[in-house]
Each structure stands twice: as structure tokens, then as C-alpha cells.
């Protein structure tokens, strides 16, 4: 799912947006982590995140994109992350983890843990006869609020 | 319903016609009347079931997703114990409860189990496989994600061959194959007990983190019977390997069926999932029921909807950052100076695989000259759903059979009849395992020897077996003597009895002399009665025939 393709814009020969030069305080950054979205956003072909995907995300992550500002923030976040596409990765295998060249340690099949019911249950606010207690099933987001989510309301 | 079941008999051979006859008679009520299959597979393996109009056939498509709990002492990524039915939350480590600061550590035994299973199912074993996180929210998944192998699993592209009896007759068996898409290692979740009365869910994490092998099969099957046969064979294979005990009743083998129907030539239809299947018998019924339901729904102009599919999205996955790739080796790629405890050698495992059921069956057929279907029954009875317990894979019906054969002069082809018809029915009747049989292989061999030496008739042998079954500690010979079951050895006495019978049955004698040979059996029966079953029927027949021709 591509929201914006900064890369295409870049390869057209333009310079990608830099971090803003001035900062509110004299605080020095490492330079790697901008505090907000870049102030200059390219005007390339912008696809908005579709409503279906947004609803799906809401459902999966149990998040409510409260209002248009929330959705907009999401769009900008995606745009920001898309800067990664600027890097030419042709012929380079994706890296899953910095551990990729480490040896995966194999443990022997011995019983070495467990039997700490009391300790585990101490963390729980409510227990019933050594069971953890949870609400019944998965409560869809809308039921929690008793109202429709922003997306559902905006249809 | 009957209309839905009407079959297209054109050119499909006897299967169709026989099914039509069966469908015409509807014995009982209920959704699954006995003796009647809701839908059937034709000889070519595709399913043809006519819709209401009787014109356009439907082809059902069945795919299975199977989760087999790995038989290991400890869990997949932690050292807590794997055990069925323990006090709630007693087999839970900090990692299983997803407490912060804990990390997964892979259990070597689980990897070996998956490799064994992959090899037994003719899979390609990926020398490098990866772990992923699958995120979803549920109370029995404390971490909020399950560690699995979605992208690059440990084994891919295998096959499972299984046997099916055509028409419920053991005499005609056909071999089918289902492709295995992949086998992946993953974590099991905890258990939720829903308390609707108090509007709460009780969570037990004992099962959370137990190692599972997920086997994904391609949708190569067409009906409940095929699905059931495939799962039976898989169960047998897993039990033979020891990679899983695969007892469905204890949740060690969970099957989800994906079912859809479509017209020939058209794309596959919407598939629905059938879940919560806890026995093989129910699997067959549930699949067939769903096929029927879909056909009816579509036949009425409705559509098939699928609510659970939202779950199966491509979102919610990410690589597991705490685990490097799993690297497996073979004889060629074995690293020189690595601790061998850290190395899994695929070839080493392959060499030590036990004989798979199909190989065992062939060996029995070759060695003893028994029929394939007998060989099949010998191995398969252990999985009787009624006795679906831990003991099933220790039972040695094949071994019992072989022991009897070793100790008797009777030919294996004849011995097998006694094992499968007589012994097995006793065992089933009394719900006993082979080990619990009051009749040992030694005793049975002894009895069969008496029969083989023609010291008793086969009817007498059955009587003796019944007596032996009571387990009073008597030998066959003692029982024979007690009940006076020895065959009459005195030829003269036998001749006299035969003569007496002939003299007493004038009408029958005339009928026989007139050419009606069947009546001879009646005379033989009368002789048997007179001798209280102690005459050899073959000999009696000879004597009678001789006398009647004089």
C-alpha cells in the first residue's frame, strides 16, 4: 500500500526536504530524529489512505481515529515513513533484524520453569480460583464508546 | 433435500447408480442419516452433485488447516512444562505470561519434530526459515501477538497419500494424494473459559506457548470422507514419528476445514471455515453438511458470506526481531567447528525416520501375502474414535499378528481372518487394547495349531476362543477336552452316522440324486448336529457323496 511515492519525485531530480534548520531551543539533536513532520512536503501524486484500510486498521489495532485531524496525522506519518523509499535498494535483501547473522540458540527440551502460579496471579487485579479474569470476548471498539467511531460516523 | 442429492449418472460407472439407489431410501431423520452419504465422489475424484434444476453440477472444494501439538517436554520458546490437564496457570513461565523483560529461546526438540514431519510428508526443508509475529487481540494471547512462521516456514511443498475405500467396502481401495503447502512452527495460545453468566472470561495460560506445527494443505479434496481419510493417515504418521501424539480429543490435533463450491469451469466460490472439530467422524459430517448447505443456499439464489476472513489479512505481521533466522544443515553443509548440540542435521534425522505406515502396510502384504485392505485394517484400527486415547499408538495389533504367525503352522492368510474378524471384534466389544487382551498371541497360535492339525473344526475353534476369552487360564487343549470338541477321528463311527442320516432323510436323498446338490448341505448340517459339531465338514461331504453315489 503506497500512500505517497517520494522516491519517484526524488528521481525526477529534485532535492528531498531537509529538516528545518532552526529549532525552538538551543538543544542539539543527533540529527537523526526530526521532531515533527517535515515542513515541506512534496506535491507529488498523493493517494489518500482508503476508508476500508482505515477501518481495518481501527479494527486490528483497537484504535479510533477520533477526528479528521487524527486521520490527517496518520497520512502525514505514512508520508514521513515513505521517505525510506528514496533509498535505492535494488538487489539488496531486506533486513529483518540486526541479529540476522547471529546463531539462533537451541535449547535442550528440559523443564526448567513454571510452577509460579501465585507470583503470576499477584499481578492481576482480579482472579477467580487461579484463573485470570478478562472481559467476555473481544469487545469491538464502537461498543466501548457507545458511539460510532469517527470513520463510521463520517460515512 | 432429495433433489439436491440426485446424481448425474452419465458415464460415471457403478458408484453413481449405487448411490442413487441409496438415496431413494431415506432411513432415518436427522441431518446425517446412517448409510447415506450426503454427497459422493465419482471415480475420477471430482464431486458432481446436481443442483435443484438437475442440470449444472457443483464441484465442492475442501482444504484443511491442521494444528498438531508437538510432543515435547517443554514449550516452544520457554522451559515450562507441556502437560494436559494441570492446575490452571501452574505450567506458565514469565515469558509465557508475556511479562516485560522476557525473551523467546527456541526448543531444539520442536525443530526436530517439525523436520521429521516435513521429511515424512515429502516436503522440501528450508535450510533457512524465519519467525514472524502475528498480531491480534485476545485475552488468551497475553503478548498481543503469536510467534509463527508466515513468510518462510520450515517446510514447504509436500504431499500426503491416503487410502479410501470405495463404497464403504474394504475390498476396493483407492489411493489419493493431497498437497501440503507448508509446515510452520508456531505458538499455541492459552485457553479461555467463557462465563456468560458473569459476563467474564477466565484465562488459563498453561497451553500458551506450547509448540504447534501448522500444516496447510492445498484444497485438493472434495468431500468429508476424503478429509477424514487424510486426517486419519496424518494422525497415524504423526504418531509413528512421535512428533505429535495427535489425539484429537485432547486438542493435540485441531482441524479447520475450508469449504467452497463452484460450477465446473468457473472460478472457485467463496469459502467458509468450519472450526471446532473434535473428532474425525465429526469432521466428515461437518464438511459434508457445509457442502450441502452451500449448494442449497446458492441453488436458492443466495450467496455465501464469510465473516471470519477479515482475520486473515496481510496486515498485522512483522518479523520477529528477537530471533535470528533458523538455520538447518545437512551432511554436505555441516559446519566444522560448531557445538553439535547447536546443529540440526536434516540428513541425520532422515536416516533415523521410522517406517511410515504406508511402508509398514506394504511390508506386511509382501511378507505375509495378506490383502492390502487387511494390512490397512491392522494398522488403522488403533485409531478407533471410541478409544481415542494415549494408548492407541502403543497397541501392537500388527505385532500381535506377526507373533501368532511365528508360532503357528497356519498360513498368514488364514491367521489374518482370525485376527481381524474374531479377535478384533472381541476387543472392540469389550473396549480393550491389544495389550489388555485375555487371549495372548501364544494362546491363539496354540488354538490355531489345533485347527490346522484338524483336531478340531473351525466352529469348535470359535467356541474355544469364546471360552479362552473369559481368561480363566486354561489352554486351548484343556478347553477342547473339557467341552468334548475334538473332531471325531474314528472314520467308522462317522460313516455310521452319515449312513443313519441318509437313511432318515429319504426326500432329501431323492432330491440330491435328482441333481439338487444344495440339499447336500442340509445333510451335512444334520451330521454336524448329531456329532455335536465334532465332524470335519469336508470329510462329511466326501463320505455323503460317496455313499449317495453308491
XYZ file of C-alpha atoms in Angstrom:
705
model
C 0.000 0.000 0.000
C 1.652 3.189 -1.126
C 0.330 6.465 0.007
C 2.927 8.735 -1.457
C 5.866 7.898 -3.632
C 8.503 10.322 -2.653
C 11.022 8.230 -4.434
C 9.562 8.904 -7.805
C 9.580 12.579 -7.051
C 13.166 12.382 -5.974
C 14.383 10.564 -9.013
C 12.915 13.331 -11.078
C 15.956 15.223 -9.890
C 14.685 17.301 -7.020
C 16.198 17.534 -3.567
C 14.263 15.841 -0.785
C 13.050 18.039 2.039
C 15.524 18.527 4.851
C 14.875 19.006 8.493
C 14.066 22.540 9.416
C 17.318 24.426 10.149
C 16.067 26.327 13.169
C 14.867 24.772 16.397
C 12.877 26.353 19.228
C 15.580 25.779 21.857
C 19.375 25.537 21.780
C 19.021 21.839 22.200
C 21.308 19.868 19.911
C 19.896 16.822 18.139
C 21.811 13.869 16.917
C 20.257 14.910 13.674
C 18.541 11.603 13.071
C 15.183 12.108 14.616
C 13.119 15.043 13.456
C 10.512 16.084 15.966
C 7.741 16.685 13.564
C 6.800 16.019 10.034
C 8.993 17.835 7.520
C 7.669 21.277 6.909
C 7.975 20.969 3.189
C 6.003 18.200 1.683
C 6.374 17.277 -1.957
C 3.421 17.781 -4.178
C 3.797 14.506 -5.989
C 0.931 12.108 -6.687
C -0.752 11.691 -3.314
C -3.030 8.768 -2.683
C -5.078 9.043 0.425
C -5.419 6.088 2.703
C -8.653 4.378 1.730
C -11.539 4.172 4.148
C -11.525 0.384 4.022
C -7.909 0.244 5.115
C -8.517 2.770 7.860
C -11.442 0.774 9.190
C -9.416 -2.387 9.060
C -6.605 -0.692 10.969
C -9.066 0.557 13.544
C -10.384 -2.941 13.988
C -6.968 -4.584 14.218
C -5.334 -2.071 16.474
C -8.396 -1.124 18.511
C -7.715 2.494 17.756
C -10.208 5.212 16.968
C -9.116 7.846 14.552
C -11.063 10.348 16.549
C -11.436 13.070 14.021
C -10.160 14.355 10.719
C -7.033 15.601 12.412
C -6.275 12.064 13.516
C -6.652 10.748 10.007
C -4.550 13.588 8.701
C -1.871 12.845 11.261
C -1.878 9.248 10.051
C -1.479 10.367 6.463
C 1.440 12.539 7.377
C 3.034 9.772 9.360
C 2.821 7.495 6.370
C 4.204 10.196 4.121
C 7.066 10.659 6.505
C 7.873 6.993 6.641
C 7.743 6.813 2.854
C 10.955 8.752 2.722
C 12.550 5.392 3.153
C 11.671 4.676 -0.453
C 14.234 7.252 -1.502
C 16.978 4.768 -0.912
C 17.728 2.550 -3.865
C 17.569 -0.988 -2.544
C 17.735 -2.865 -5.838
C 19.455 -6.189 -5.296
C 19.666 -5.743 -1.530
C 17.938 -8.291 0.717
C 15.649 -6.697 3.306
C 16.949 -6.875 6.839
C 14.515 -8.181 9.419
C 16.690 -7.810 12.429
C 20.160 -6.747 13.383
C 20.528 -10.308 14.654
C 20.341 -11.727 11.154
C 23.891 -13.043 11.146
C 23.766 -14.370 14.679
C 23.316 -18.000 15.578
C 19.880 -18.922 16.794
C 20.492 -20.622 20.105
C 18.775 -24.018 20.522
C 17.691 -25.002 23.980
C 17.512 -28.586 25.244
C 13.992 -29.901 25.835
C 14.104 -29.792 29.645
C 11.501 -28.454 32.041
C 13.151 -25.582 33.859
C 10.372 -23.108 34.524
C 6.785 -22.813 35.639
C 5.107 -23.600 38.922
C 4.836 -19.977 39.911
C 1.081 -19.562 39.861
C 0.978 -17.397 42.939
C 3.572 -14.979 41.656
C 1.874 -14.608 38.308
C -1.554 -14.063 39.773
C -0.238 -11.355 42.073
C -0.040 -9.083 39.062
C -3.693 -9.482 38.234
C -6.270 -7.117 39.614
C -8.879 -9.799 39.599
C -8.602 -13.561 39.703
C -11.050 -16.420 40.125
C -9.725 -19.693 41.509
C -6.285 -19.297 39.953
C -7.629 -18.114 36.615
C -7.002 -14.672 35.200
C -10.192 -12.748 34.577
C -10.834 -10.908 31.336
C -13.856 -9.190 29.809
C -16.051 -11.505 27.743
C -14.542 -11.973 24.276
C -13.224 -9.159 22.169
C -15.231 -6.005 22.566
C -15.316 -4.109 19.256
C -14.196 -0.529 19.621
C -17.569 1.012 18.990
C -19.174 -0.823 21.890
C -16.617 0.575 24.297
C -17.620 4.131 23.497
C -21.245 3.512 22.888
C -20.921 5.804 19.929
C -19.712 5.394 16.391
C -16.096 5.940 15.611
C -15.194 8.957 13.561
C -14.883 6.949 10.396
C -18.186 5.213 10.864
C -19.862 8.499 11.624
C -18.401 10.186 8.603
C -19.881 7.731 6.111
C -33.050 -32.301 0.003
C -33.570 -35.364 -2.135
C -33.434 -33.222 -5.221
C -30.109 -31.842 -4.126
C -28.790 -35.329 -3.735
C -29.836 -36.510 -7.164
C -26.793 -37.545 -9.074
C -25.707 -37.347 -12.647
C -25.181 -40.972 -13.557
C -23.909 -40.399 -17.033
C -20.824 -42.430 -17.697
C -19.569 -42.404 -14.132
C -19.927 -46.050 -13.502
C -21.373 -48.062 -10.736
C -20.664 -45.558 -7.975
C -23.396 -43.291 -9.205
C -26.051 -45.871 -9.754
C -25.464 -47.402 -6.376
C -25.668 -44.032 -4.732
C -28.920 -43.282 -6.489
C -30.397 -46.431 -5.063
C -29.255 -45.493 -1.630
C -30.612 -42.013 -1.905
C -34.016 -43.328 -2.847
C -34.355 -44.892 0.558
C -34.200 -42.458 3.431
C -33.928 -44.496 6.573
C -33.997 -42.061 9.435
C -34.437 -38.499 10.431
C -31.719 -36.113 11.387
C -29.190 -34.312 9.271
C -26.932 -37.297 8.810
C -28.982 -40.414 8.149
C -26.935 -43.539 8.529
C -25.727 -45.364 5.496
C -26.351 -42.444 3.214
C -23.651 -40.143 2.116
C -24.787 -36.640 1.504
C -22.526 -36.158 -1.461
C -20.182 -38.593 -3.106
C -17.052 -38.525 -5.136
C -17.073 -40.163 -8.519
C -14.321 -42.415 -9.731
C -12.395 -39.500 -11.194
C -12.242 -37.823 -7.839
C -14.269 -34.752 -8.624
C -17.593 -34.214 -6.981
C -20.655 -33.968 -9.066
C -23.819 -33.152 -7.285
C -26.724 -31.809 -9.273
C -28.456 -28.667 -8.183
C -32.194 -28.418 -7.936
C -32.580 -27.972 -11.638
C -30.637 -31.185 -12.071
C -28.594 -29.520 -14.790
C -25.482 -27.731 -13.539
C -23.302 -29.801 -11.274
C -21.414 -28.358 -8.319
C -17.817 -29.175 -7.535
C -17.036 -28.973 -3.822
C -13.531 -27.977 -2.806
C -12.141 -28.801 0.612
C -8.866 -27.596 2.101
C -7.598 -28.287 5.575
C -5.523 -26.316 8.065
C -4.257 -28.571 10.753
C -2.590 -27.678 14.021
C -0.684 -30.509 15.641
C 0.671 -30.044 19.133
C 4.319 -31.045 19.246
C 5.115 -33.862 21.622
C 7.819 -32.335 23.800
C 8.614 -31.909 27.477
C 8.771 -28.142 27.410
C 7.285 -25.357 25.347
C 8.434 -23.898 22.056
C 10.153 -20.800 23.403
C 10.280 -21.381 27.155
C 11.135 -24.038 29.692
C 7.720 -24.535 31.240
C 6.186 -27.968 31.035
C 3.812 -29.266 28.387
C 1.073 -31.283 30.011
C -2.618 -31.820 29.562
C -4.950 -31.091 32.487
C -2.799 -29.452 35.137
C -3.918 -26.900 37.747
C -4.647 -23.590 35.999
C -1.644 -21.345 35.384
C 0.774 -23.786 37.013
C 2.726 -24.530 33.823
C 3.387 -20.908 32.955
C 6.728 -19.141 32.865
C 7.243 -15.384 32.907
C 7.767 -15.450 29.162
C 4.505 -17.336 28.591
C 2.695 -14.687 30.627
C 4.407 -12.056 28.491
C 5.934 -10.249 31.411
C 8.319 -7.495 30.346
C 11.992 -8.360 30.046
C 11.495 -11.916 28.821
C 12.746 -13.306 25.525
C 11.976 -16.404 23.436
C 14.519 -19.262 23.393
C 13.881 -21.914 20.762
C 13.416 -25.543 21.827
C 15.568 -27.894 19.759
C 13.188 -30.835 20.090
C 10.392 -28.818 18.473
C 12.546 -28.067 15.468
C 13.452 -31.745 15.111
C 9.776 -32.706 15.306
C 8.938 -30.293 12.513
C 11.816 -31.536 10.347
C 10.774 -35.178 10.866
C 7.227 -34.347 9.938
C 8.318 -32.382 6.886
C 10.500 -35.255 5.700
C 7.767 -37.827 6.266
C 5.421 -35.700 4.167
C 7.895 -35.361 1.296
C 8.443 -31.665 1.903
C 11.358 -29.511 0.929
C 13.004 -28.460 4.171
C 14.035 -24.815 4.151
C 17.568 -24.598 5.425
C 16.826 -21.033 6.426
C 13.451 -20.212 7.884
C 12.234 -17.104 9.651
C 9.990 -16.257 12.565
C 7.252 -13.625 12.464
C 4.803 -12.012 14.816
C 1.125 -12.200 14.026
C -0.691 -9.506 15.958
C -4.246 -9.780 17.205
C -6.030 -9.038 20.429
C -7.426 -11.803 22.569
C -7.416 -12.442 26.288
C -5.579 -15.759 25.992
C -2.777 -14.193 23.965
C -1.009 -12.142 26.602
C 1.686 -10.750 24.312
C -0.859 -9.484 21.806
C 0.937 -11.447 19.108
C 1.741 -15.035 18.255
C 5.214 -16.054 17.109
C 4.786 -18.009 13.886
C 6.486 -18.617 10.530
C 4.352 -16.953 7.951
C 6.856 -15.827 5.341
C 9.483 -18.537 5.190
C 8.342 -21.633 7.083
C 10.454 -24.622 7.948
C 8.999 -26.955 5.296
C 7.117 -26.476 2.019
C 5.682 -28.341 -0.957
C 4.993 -31.772 0.383
C 2.319 -34.411 -0.128
C 0.229 -36.789 1.894
C -1.037 -40.028 0.388
C -4.025 -41.722 1.907
C -6.329 -44.620 1.112
C -10.034 -44.537 0.655
C -12.471 -47.425 0.364
C -14.890 -47.017 -2.472
C -18.472 -47.565 -1.440
C -17.614 -48.385 2.157
C -16.368 -51.763 1.042
C -12.932 -52.702 2.216
C -12.357 -54.694 -0.934
C -11.848 -51.695 -3.164
C -9.274 -49.236 -2.001
C -8.010 -46.280 -3.919
C -5.011 -44.095 -3.132
C -5.310 -40.326 -3.200
C -2.872 -37.530 -2.594
C -3.240 -34.088 -1.088
C -0.521 -31.488 -1.482
C 0.972 -29.881 1.582
C 1.591 -26.205 1.043
C 3.716 -25.636 4.114
C 4.514 -26.661 7.634
C 5.339 -23.943 10.121
C 6.313 -23.773 13.762
C 4.144 -21.573 15.934
C 2.997 -20.909 19.464
C -0.256 -22.155 20.896
C -2.454 -19.702 22.785
C -3.853 -20.112 26.265
C -7.358 -21.323 26.973
C -10.381 -19.145 27.513
C -13.330 -20.312 29.529
C -16.317 -18.158 28.812
C -18.529 -17.395 31.762
C -21.509 -15.763 30.147
C -23.465 -15.664 33.375
C -20.978 -13.313 34.989
C -20.007 -11.685 31.705
C -16.357 -12.578 32.006
C -13.713 -14.859 30.556
C -11.414 -16.966 32.689
C -7.960 -17.414 31.229
C -5.591 -20.324 31.793
C -2.162 -19.873 30.211
C -0.924 -23.444 30.673
C -1.240 -24.015 26.956
C 0.180 -20.623 25.995
C 3.473 -21.090 24.203
C 3.200 -24.827 23.590
C 4.798 -25.730 20.244
C 2.492 -26.347 17.301
C 3.091 -27.484 13.766
C 0.637 -25.853 11.436
C 0.113 -27.932 8.310
C -1.537 -26.114 5.455
C -2.988 -28.374 2.786
C -3.948 -27.327 -0.694
C -7.654 -27.624 -1.482
C -7.272 -30.962 -3.246
C -10.089 -32.767 -1.528
C -13.703 -32.931 -2.475
C -15.731 -34.324 0.381
C -15.888 -35.156 4.068
C -14.788 -38.714 3.525
C -11.564 -37.671 1.817
C -10.856 -35.109 4.510
C -11.404 -37.712 7.217
C -9.216 -40.298 5.496
C -6.420 -37.765 5.003
C -6.523 -36.701 8.632
C -6.530 -40.328 9.784
C -3.434 -41.061 7.785
C -1.745 -37.888 9.021
C -2.605 -38.833 12.581
C -1.063 -42.256 12.062
C 2.079 -40.745 10.560
C 2.495 -38.241 13.390
C 2.024 -40.961 15.972
C 4.507 -43.221 14.215
C 7.087 -40.426 14.092
C 6.354 -39.419 17.655
C 6.381 -35.760 16.642
C 2.838 -35.398 17.934
C 0.522 -37.752 19.767
C -2.247 -36.244 17.662
C -5.097 -37.170 19.988
C -8.000 -35.054 18.793
C -9.964 -35.448 21.981
C -7.175 -33.766 23.935
C -6.787 -30.962 21.459
C -3.445 -32.225 20.211
C -4.766 -32.286 16.684
C -7.065 -29.469 15.580
C -8.544 -29.342 12.142
C -10.160 -26.404 10.404
C -11.814 -27.111 7.089
C -12.194 -24.557 4.309
C -15.133 -25.401 2.082
C -16.411 -23.893 -1.127
C -18.388 -24.990 -4.170
C -18.274 -23.869 -7.775
C -19.504 -24.880 -11.200
C -17.019 -26.639 -13.437
C -15.072 -24.175 -15.497
C -15.858 -21.270 -13.203
C -13.561 -19.796 -10.548
C -13.623 -21.133 -7.000
C -16.508 -19.963 -4.850
C -16.378 -18.085 -1.550
C -15.023 -20.381 1.100
C -16.269 -20.750 4.630
C -14.359 -22.134 7.561
C -15.574 -24.989 9.661
C -13.898 -24.894 13.068
C -14.081 -26.595 16.456
C -13.977 -30.082 15.043
C -13.043 -32.530 17.753
C -13.272 -35.917 16.093
C -12.585 -37.411 12.698
C -16.116 -38.665 12.352
C -17.481 -35.217 13.022
C -15.039 -33.737 10.521
C -16.513 -35.816 7.710
C -20.045 -34.919 8.691
C -19.356 -31.251 9.228
C -17.649 -30.889 5.859
C -20.421 -32.685 4.009
C -23.038 -30.664 5.836
C -21.349 -27.405 4.878
C -21.086 -28.517 1.246
C -24.788 -29.292 1.218
C -25.632 -26.032 2.905
C -23.683 -24.036 0.352
C -25.224 -25.888 -2.569
C -28.681 -25.277 -1.216
C -28.005 -21.654 -0.459
C -26.617 -20.996 -3.919
C -29.310 -23.091 -5.515
C -31.888 -20.844 -3.884
C -30.212 -17.812 -5.323
C -28.429 -16.833 -2.125
C -24.771 -16.034 -1.586
C -22.102 -17.401 0.665
C -20.675 -14.912 3.125
C -17.529 -15.246 5.114
C -17.169 -13.296 8.338
C -14.017 -14.848 9.653
C -11.898 -13.949 6.662
C -11.298 -10.425 7.915
C -8.861 -12.059 10.251
C -6.695 -13.384 7.502
C -5.375 -10.071 6.282
C -1.814 -9.356 5.286
C -1.669 -6.667 7.936
C -0.647 -7.425 11.463
C 2.538 -9.302 10.551
C 6.041 -8.255 11.279
C 9.330 -10.127 11.504
C 10.153 -11.359 14.998
C 13.035 -9.085 15.938
C 14.249 -11.212 18.849
C 15.015 -14.340 16.835
C 17.668 -14.725 14.151
C 16.870 -16.986 11.180
C 16.691 -20.697 11.915
C 19.479 -22.420 10.027
C 19.418 -26.167 9.389
C 22.238 -28.227 7.962
C 22.711 -31.396 6.033
C 25.653 -33.744 5.612
C 27.235 -31.507 2.992
C 26.839 -28.200 4.728
C 27.677 -29.345 8.242
C 29.807 -26.665 9.892
C 33.183 -27.880 11.063
C 33.668 -26.456 14.496
C 30.236 -25.885 15.936
C 28.908 -27.425 19.121
C 26.870 -30.357 17.802
C 24.107 -29.603 20.271
C 23.538 -26.391 18.331
C 23.379 -28.131 14.973
C 20.388 -29.822 13.394
C 21.334 -32.144 10.551
C 18.466 -32.935 8.212
C 20.173 -35.992 6.750
C 20.847 -37.407 10.196
C 17.158 -37.066 11.011
C 16.109 -38.556 7.673
C 18.228 -41.650 8.275
C 16.538 -42.240 11.602
C 12.949 -41.887 10.485
C 10.900 -44.930 11.460
C 8.957 -46.922 8.877
C 5.936 -44.900 7.861
C 2.509 -46.554 7.930
C 2.389 -46.945 4.163
C 5.727 -48.735 4.223
C 4.633 -50.922 7.134
C 1.491 -51.871 5.266
C 3.417 -52.824 2.149
C 5.872 -54.884 4.138
C 3.048 -56.833 5.760
C 1.496 -57.524 2.382
C 4.799 -58.611 0.901
C 5.973 -60.683 3.808
C 2.764 -62.435 4.679
C 0.760 -62.367 1.496
C -2.221 -60.743 3.134
C -4.510 -58.422 1.213
C -3.823 -54.650 1.207
C -7.144 -53.913 2.862
C -6.313 -56.310 5.690
C -2.983 -54.638 6.136
C -4.807 -51.335 6.238
C -7.190 -52.513 8.937
C -4.353 -53.933 11.012
C -2.761 -50.524 11.299
C -5.789 -48.336 11.291
C -7.899 -49.926 13.993
C -5.676 -48.324 16.604
C -7.289 -45.023 15.849
C -10.842 -46.073 16.565
C -12.509 -42.887 17.615
C -14.042 -44.559 20.602
C -10.695 -45.459 22.006
C -9.015 -42.238 21.060
C -6.628 -42.207 23.938
C -2.935 -42.111 24.615
C -2.744 -45.871 24.483
C -3.646 -46.104 20.862
C -0.177 -45.765 19.451
C 1.288 -48.360 21.780
C -1.124 -51.049 20.694
C 0.541 -53.645 18.561
C -2.076 -55.354 16.507
C 0.399 -55.850 13.664
C 2.926 -57.173 16.175
C 0.318 -59.498 17.677
C -0.453 -60.798 14.226
C 3.208 -61.382 13.491
C 3.721 -63.177 16.790
C 0.844 -65.518 16.084
C 2.188 -66.249 12.629
C 5.587 -67.115 14.090
C 4.107 -69.613 16.500
C 1.682 -71.419 14.241
C 1.771 -73.553 11.156
C -1.359 -71.929 9.844
C -0.806 -69.716 6.825
C -0.786 -65.948 7.493
C -3.645 -65.534 5.030
C -5.811 -67.650 7.280
C -4.451 -66.248 10.516
C -5.379 -62.725 9.465
C -9.032 -63.731 9.344
C -8.901 -64.820 12.959
C -7.192 -61.607 13.986
C -9.447 -59.197 12.116
C -12.759 -60.982 12.457
C -12.632 -62.777 15.765
C -10.012 -61.167 17.978
C -10.721 -57.634 16.847
C -14.460 -57.918 17.380
C -13.884 -59.163 20.916
C -11.503 -56.309 21.623
C -13.945 -53.773 20.260
C -16.869 -55.261 22.111
C -15.079 -55.022 25.413
C -13.236 -51.795 24.597
C -9.872 -53.383 25.205
C -6.471 -52.659 23.794
C -4.375 -55.429 22.309
C -2.163 -55.422 25.378
C -5.212 -55.987 27.559
C -6.384 -58.983 25.567
C -7.003 -62.046 27.758
C -6.020 -64.146 24.799
C -2.302 -63.826 24.189
C -0.662 -64.420 20.826
C 0.707 -67.636 22.266
C -2.752 -68.938 23.190
C -4.243 -68.001 19.872
C -1.399 -69.657 17.999
C -1.920 -72.771 20.080
C -5.595 -72.821 19.198
C -4.945 -72.268 15.526
C -2.482 -75.122 15.546
C -5.188 -77.469 16.776
C -7.364 -76.273 13.955
C -4.606 -76.635 11.425
C -3.867 -80.171 12.526
C -7.551 -80.898 12.016
C -8.019 -81.907 15.597
C -10.999 -79.587 15.841
C -13.369 -77.957 13.402
C -13.436 -74.239 12.850
C -16.803 -73.984 14.586
C -15.281 -75.714 17.573
C -12.329 -73.342 17.398
C -14.649 -70.376 17.704
C -16.235 -71.974 20.734
C -12.855 -72.488 22.305
C -11.891 -68.894 21.608
C -15.026 -67.723 23.358
C -14.024 -69.788 26.351
C -10.426 -68.564 26.276
C -11.703 -65.032 26.195
C -13.080 -65.486 29.686
C -9.463 -65.583 30.749
C -9.734 -68.500 33.142
C -6.194 -69.566 32.417
C -6.993 -72.744 30.537
C -5.098 -73.794 27.483
C -6.921 -74.458 24.227
C -6.312 -78.171 24.534
C -7.799 -78.276 28.013
C -10.856 -76.421 26.827
C -11.268 -78.749 23.889
C -11.115 -81.784 26.120
C -13.487 -80.268 28.664
C -16.144 -79.419 26.142
C -15.538 -82.532 24.131
C -14.898 -80.627 20.963
C -12.363 -82.911 19.370
C -13.120 -83.948 15.861
C -14.229 -87.485 15.547
C -11.209 -89.377 14.387
C -12.971 -92.662 14.088
C -13.824 -92.985 10.425
C -16.138 -95.893 11.007
C -18.226 -94.030 13.562
C -18.535 -91.137 11.192
C -19.600 -93.397 8.381
C -22.250 -94.928 10.563
C -23.647 -91.530 11.444
C -23.659 -90.464 7.820
C -25.498 -93.603 6.878
C -28.011 -93.009 9.642
C -28.700 -89.536 8.367
C -29.078 -90.732 4.814
C -31.464 -93.418 5.929
C -33.522 -90.922 7.831
C -33.887 -88.346 5.070
C -35.447 -90.078 2.127
C -36.844 -86.974 0.454
C -33.577 -85.148 0.576
C -31.687 -88.126 -0.800
C -34.052 -88.284 -3.715
C -33.608 -84.578 -4.386
C -29.861 -84.914 -4.403
C -29.959 -87.871 -6.713
C -32.225 -85.889 -8.964
C -29.483 -83.288 -9.254
C -30.153 -80.760 -6.494
C -26.720 -80.547 -4.900
C -27.684 -77.807 -2.475
C -29.698 -80.191 -0.378
C -26.457 -81.964 0.457
C -25.636 -79.086 2.794
C -28.696 -79.917 4.801
C -27.473 -83.457 5.259
C -24.049 -82.221 6.260
C -25.747 -79.987 8.804
C -27.649 -82.905 10.230
C -24.464 -84.915 10.604
C -22.856 -81.981 12.365
C -25.784 -81.813 14.733
C -25.554 -85.482 15.509
C -21.839 -85.235 16.156
C -22.307 -82.054 18.166
C -20.059 -80.147 15.815
C -17.278 -82.632 16.087
C -17.179 -83.657 12.499
C -14.999 -82.286 9.796
C -17.470 -80.884 7.264
C -15.176 -81.537 4.334
C -14.810 -85.160 5.282
C -18.530 -85.486 5.923
C -19.298 -84.122 2.490
C -16.944 -86.629 0.894
C -18.465 -89.516 2.807
C -22.021 -88.497 1.991
C -21.253 -88.021 -1.659
C -19.575 -91.378 -1.785
C -22.497 -93.102 -0.153
C -25.072 -91.366 -2.296
C -23.334 -92.366 -5.465
C -23.281 -95.997 -4.490
